[in-house]
Amino acid sequence: MTEVRFYRLTTRSLEATLPAMLERTLERGKRAVVLCASQKRAEAMAEHLWREPAQGFLPHGTLADGDPEAQPIWLTAKDENPNGASYLFLLDGAQSAHLADYEICSLLFDGRDEAAVAAAREGWRRLKGAGHTLIYQKQDERGRWTARREG
């Protein structure tokens, strides 16, 4: 079963958090799919990854770039894995019917948004019922993560 990590963002934004997570993914020799709620959001996140100077260059692409099999990080609004990724990142409430295709799925949500929190709770119940190993990660006031594991 896929390990699903729920990241409740409370002190740092998604834009500040995701590049570091993707950098660690590449350092581990893994590929990633970043599944967004819309293609417009995928393109905006790709643009953000080009501008993020603190992390350095993160090789990535989108539908607009093409050639997904050559991209270590693929940003999309489609539930697809065209680059053979083993890590999946779900943003903005996006869901995948193909979690079993990945080693790790990281679901990132805004912990200050009650609708996002409610959706994450529902996802937790659904995925726990499906037998996935679940890890809940919450940011402390300094932006560090504390974890709780189930399954």
mmCIF file of C-alpha atoms in Angstrom:
data_model
loop_
_atom_site.group_PDB
_atom_site.id
_atom_site.type_symbol
_atom_site.label_atom_id
_atom_site.label_comp_id
_atom_site.label_asym_id
_atom_site.label_seq_id
_atom_site.Cartn_x
_atom_site.Cartn_y
_atom_site.Cartn_z
ATOM 1 C CA MET A 1 0.000 0.000 0.000
ATOM 2 C CA THR A 2 0.991 3.573 -0.632
ATOM 3 C CA GLU A 3 2.094 5.682 2.301
ATOM 4 C CA VAL A 4 -0.072 8.807 2.349
ATOM 5 C CA ARG A 5 1.259 11.871 4.150
ATOM 6 C CA PHE A 6 -1.133 14.667 5.069
ATOM 7 C CA TYR A 7 0.674 17.998 5.443
ATOM 8 C CA ARG A 8 -1.366 20.616 7.287
ATOM 9 C CA LEU A 9 0.193 23.951 6.340
ATOM 10 C CA THR A 10 -0.292 26.470 9.131
ATOM 11 C CA THR A 11 2.794 28.698 9.240
ATOM 12 C CA ARG A 12 4.231 28.479 5.725
ATOM 13 C CA SER A 13 2.423 28.684 2.410
ATOM 14 C CA LEU A 14 2.208 25.963 -0.183
ATOM 15 C CA GLU A 15 4.480 28.027 -2.421
ATOM 16 C CA ALA A 16 7.104 28.178 0.326
ATOM 17 C CA THR A 17 6.785 24.485 1.251
ATOM 18 C CA LEU A 18 6.474 22.588 -2.028
ATOM 19 C CA PRO A 19 9.855 23.503 -3.607
ATOM 20 C CA ALA A 20 11.797 22.129 -0.622
ATOM 21 C CA MET A 21 9.744 18.924 -0.692
ATOM 22 C CA LEU A 22 10.390 18.485 -4.400
ATOM 23 C CA GLU A 23 14.086 19.150 -3.902
ATOM 24 C CA ARG A 24 14.237 16.334 -1.303
ATOM 25 C CA THR A 25 12.375 14.072 -3.711
ATOM 26 C CA LEU A 26 15.016 14.606 -6.397
ATOM 27 C CA GLU A 27 17.845 14.198 -3.853
ATOM 28 C CA ARG A 28 16.433 10.721 -3.111
ATOM 29 C CA GLY A 29 16.646 9.886 -6.817
ATOM 30 C CA LYS A 30 12.859 9.858 -7.210
ATOM 31 C CA ARG A 31 10.509 11.433 -9.723
ATOM 32 C CA ALA A 32 7.327 13.314 -8.840
ATOM 33 C CA VAL A 33 3.911 14.123 -10.205
ATOM 34 C CA VAL A 34 2.294 17.250 -8.771
ATOM 35 C CA LEU A 35 -1.461 16.945 -9.288
ATOM 36 C CA CYS A 36 -3.252 20.302 -9.149
ATOM 37 C CA ALA A 37 -6.958 21.136 -9.213
ATOM 38 C CA SER A 38 -6.610 22.897 -12.589
ATOM 39 C CA GLN A 39 -4.129 23.189 -15.432
ATOM 40 C CA LYS A 40 -3.984 26.926 -14.790
ATOM 41 C CA ARG A 41 -2.791 26.185 -11.231
ATOM 42 C CA ALA A 42 -0.248 23.639 -12.568
ATOM 43 C CA GLU A 43 1.193 26.262 -14.930
ATOM 44 C CA ALA A 44 1.304 28.850 -12.116
ATOM 45 C CA MET A 45 3.134 26.428 -9.824
ATOM 46 C CA ALA A 46 5.578 25.605 -12.635
ATOM 47 C CA GLU A 47 6.250 29.315 -13.088
ATOM 48 C CA HIS A 48 6.785 29.617 -9.328
ATOM 49 C CA LEU A 49 9.353 26.790 -9.441
ATOM 50 C CA TRP A 50 11.303 28.710 -12.094
ATOM 51 C CA ARG A 51 11.332 31.851 -9.943
ATOM 52 C CA GLU A 52 12.072 30.248 -6.548
ATOM 53 C CA PRO A 53 15.714 31.273 -5.996
ATOM 54 C CA ALA A 54 16.188 29.705 -2.557
ATOM 55 C CA GLN A 55 15.871 26.151 -3.856
ATOM 56 C CA GLY A 56 17.939 26.506 -7.008
ATOM 57 C CA PHE A 57 16.919 24.824 -10.243
ATOM 58 C CA LEU A 58 14.240 22.142 -10.021
ATOM 59 C CA PRO A 59 13.834 20.416 -13.397
ATOM 60 C CA HIS A 60 10.132 20.230 -14.172
ATOM 61 C CA GLY A 61 7.549 20.485 -16.897
ATOM 62 C CA THR A 62 3.859 20.748 -17.720
ATOM 63 C CA LEU A 63 1.540 20.048 -20.610
ATOM 64 C CA ALA A 64 2.699 23.325 -22.160
ATOM 65 C CA ASP A 65 6.302 22.059 -22.119
ATOM 66 C CA GLY A 66 5.563 18.562 -23.406
ATOM 67 C CA ASP A 67 7.941 15.585 -23.257
ATOM 68 C CA PRO A 68 6.711 14.359 -19.832
ATOM 69 C CA GLU A 69 8.891 11.245 -19.771
ATOM 70 C CA ALA A 70 11.968 13.508 -19.706
ATOM 71 C CA GLN A 71 10.691 15.583 -16.766
ATOM 72 C CA PRO A 72 11.722 14.549 -13.222
ATOM 73 C CA ILE A 73 8.842 16.676 -11.881
ATOM 74 C CA TRP A 74 5.581 16.776 -13.832
ATOM 75 C CA LEU A 75 2.887 19.315 -12.897
ATOM 76 C CA THR A 76 -0.583 18.502 -14.189
ATOM 77 C CA ALA A 77 -4.326 18.657 -13.618
ATOM 78 C CA LYS A 78 -4.817 15.147 -15.060
ATOM 79 C CA ASP A 79 -4.696 12.020 -12.899
ATOM 80 C CA GLU A 80 -1.720 10.657 -14.812
ATOM 81 C CA ASN A 81 1.841 9.466 -14.307
ATOM 82 C CA PRO A 82 3.542 10.084 -17.654
ATOM 83 C CA ASN A 83 7.044 10.464 -16.193
ATOM 84 C CA GLY A 84 7.081 7.183 -14.223
ATOM 85 C CA ALA A 85 7.044 8.995 -10.866
ATOM 86 C CA SER A 86 7.062 7.162 -7.548
ATOM 87 C CA TYR A 87 6.053 10.243 -5.500
ATOM 88 C CA LEU A 88 2.723 12.026 -5.882
ATOM 89 C CA PHE A 89 1.882 15.468 -4.502
ATOM 90 C CA LEU A 90 -1.792 16.440 -4.295
ATOM 91 C CA LEU A 91 -2.575 20.174 -4.146
ATOM 92 C CA ASP A 92 -5.731 22.220 -3.741
ATOM 93 C CA GLY A 93 -7.987 19.249 -3.011
ATOM 94 C CA ALA A 94 -6.921 17.242 -6.073
ATOM 95 C CA GLN A 95 -7.508 13.480 -5.783
ATOM 96 C CA SER A 96 -6.037 10.473 -7.543
ATOM 97 C CA ALA A 97 -7.659 7.153 -8.328
ATOM 98 C CA HIS A 98 -4.171 5.703 -8.854
ATOM 99 C CA LEU A 99 -2.481 5.943 -5.438
ATOM 100 C CA ALA A 100 -1.307 2.340 -5.736
ATOM 101 C CA ASP A 101 1.013 3.448 -8.565
ATOM 102 C CA TYR A 102 3.122 5.471 -6.100
ATOM 103 C CA GLU A 103 5.365 4.735 -3.119
ATOM 104 C CA ILE A 104 4.445 7.963 -1.352
ATOM 105 C CA CYS A 105 1.582 10.405 -1.759
ATOM 106 C CA SER A 106 1.824 13.796 -0.059
ATOM 107 C CA LEU A 107 -1.432 15.660 0.346
ATOM 108 C CA LEU A 108 -0.791 19.330 1.152
ATOM 109 C CA PHE A 109 -3.601 21.511 2.458
ATOM 110 C CA ASP A 110 -4.109 24.913 4.063
ATOM 111 C CA GLY A 111 -4.641 24.257 7.768
ATOM 112 C CA ARG A 112 -6.216 27.698 8.197
ATOM 113 C CA ASP A 113 -8.982 26.990 5.673
ATOM 114 C CA GLU A 114 -11.865 25.088 7.309
ATOM 115 C CA ALA A 115 -13.121 23.695 3.995
ATOM 116 C CA ALA A 116 -9.644 22.352 3.169
ATOM 117 C CA VAL A 117 -9.355 20.838 6.663
ATOM 118 C CA ALA A 118 -12.775 19.184 6.342
ATOM 119 C CA ALA A 119 -11.837 17.761 2.928
ATOM 120 C CA ALA A 120 -8.552 16.433 4.325
ATOM 121 C CA ARG A 121 -10.415 14.757 7.213
ATOM 122 C CA GLU A 122 -12.764 13.077 4.772
ATOM 123 C CA GLY A 123 -9.781 11.956 2.693
ATOM 124 C CA TRP A 124 -8.142 10.558 5.836
ATOM 125 C CA ARG A 125 -11.227 8.447 6.637
ATOM 126 C CA ARG A 126 -11.528 7.221 3.055
ATOM 127 C CA LEU A 127 -7.850 6.297 2.705
ATOM 128 C CA LYS A 128 -7.668 4.688 6.141
ATOM 129 C CA GLY A 129 -10.627 2.527 5.135
ATOM 130 C CA ALA A 130 -8.739 1.541 1.976
ATOM 131 C CA GLY A 131 -5.828 0.261 4.094
ATOM 132 C CA HIS A 132 -3.176 2.874 3.319
ATOM 133 C CA THR A 133 -0.519 3.806 5.864
ATOM 134 C CA LEU A 134 -1.304 7.364 6.905
ATOM 135 C CA ILE A 135 0.947 10.013 8.414
ATOM 136 C CA TYR A 136 -0.379 13.345 9.658
ATOM 137 C CA GLN A 137 2.172 16.167 9.594
ATOM 138 C CA LYS A 138 1.455 19.514 11.235
ATOM 139 C CA GLN A 139 3.648 22.610 11.278
ATOM 140 C CA ASP A 140 4.613 24.104 14.619
ATOM 141 C CA GLU A 141 5.032 27.857 15.103
ATOM 142 C CA ARG A 142 8.555 27.676 13.622
ATOM 143 C CA GLY A 143 7.431 25.774 10.531
ATOM 144 C CA ARG A 144 8.886 22.428 11.653
ATOM 145 C CA TRP A 145 6.866 19.266 11.162
ATOM 146 C CA THR A 146 5.487 16.991 13.871
ATOM 147 C CA ALA A 147 4.103 13.631 12.779
ATOM 148 C CA ARG A 148 1.489 11.119 13.850
ATOM 149 C CA ARG A 149 1.336 7.717 12.119
ATOM 150 C CA GLU A 150 -1.618 5.341 11.616
ATOM 151 C CA GLY A 151 -1.712 2.009 9.848
#
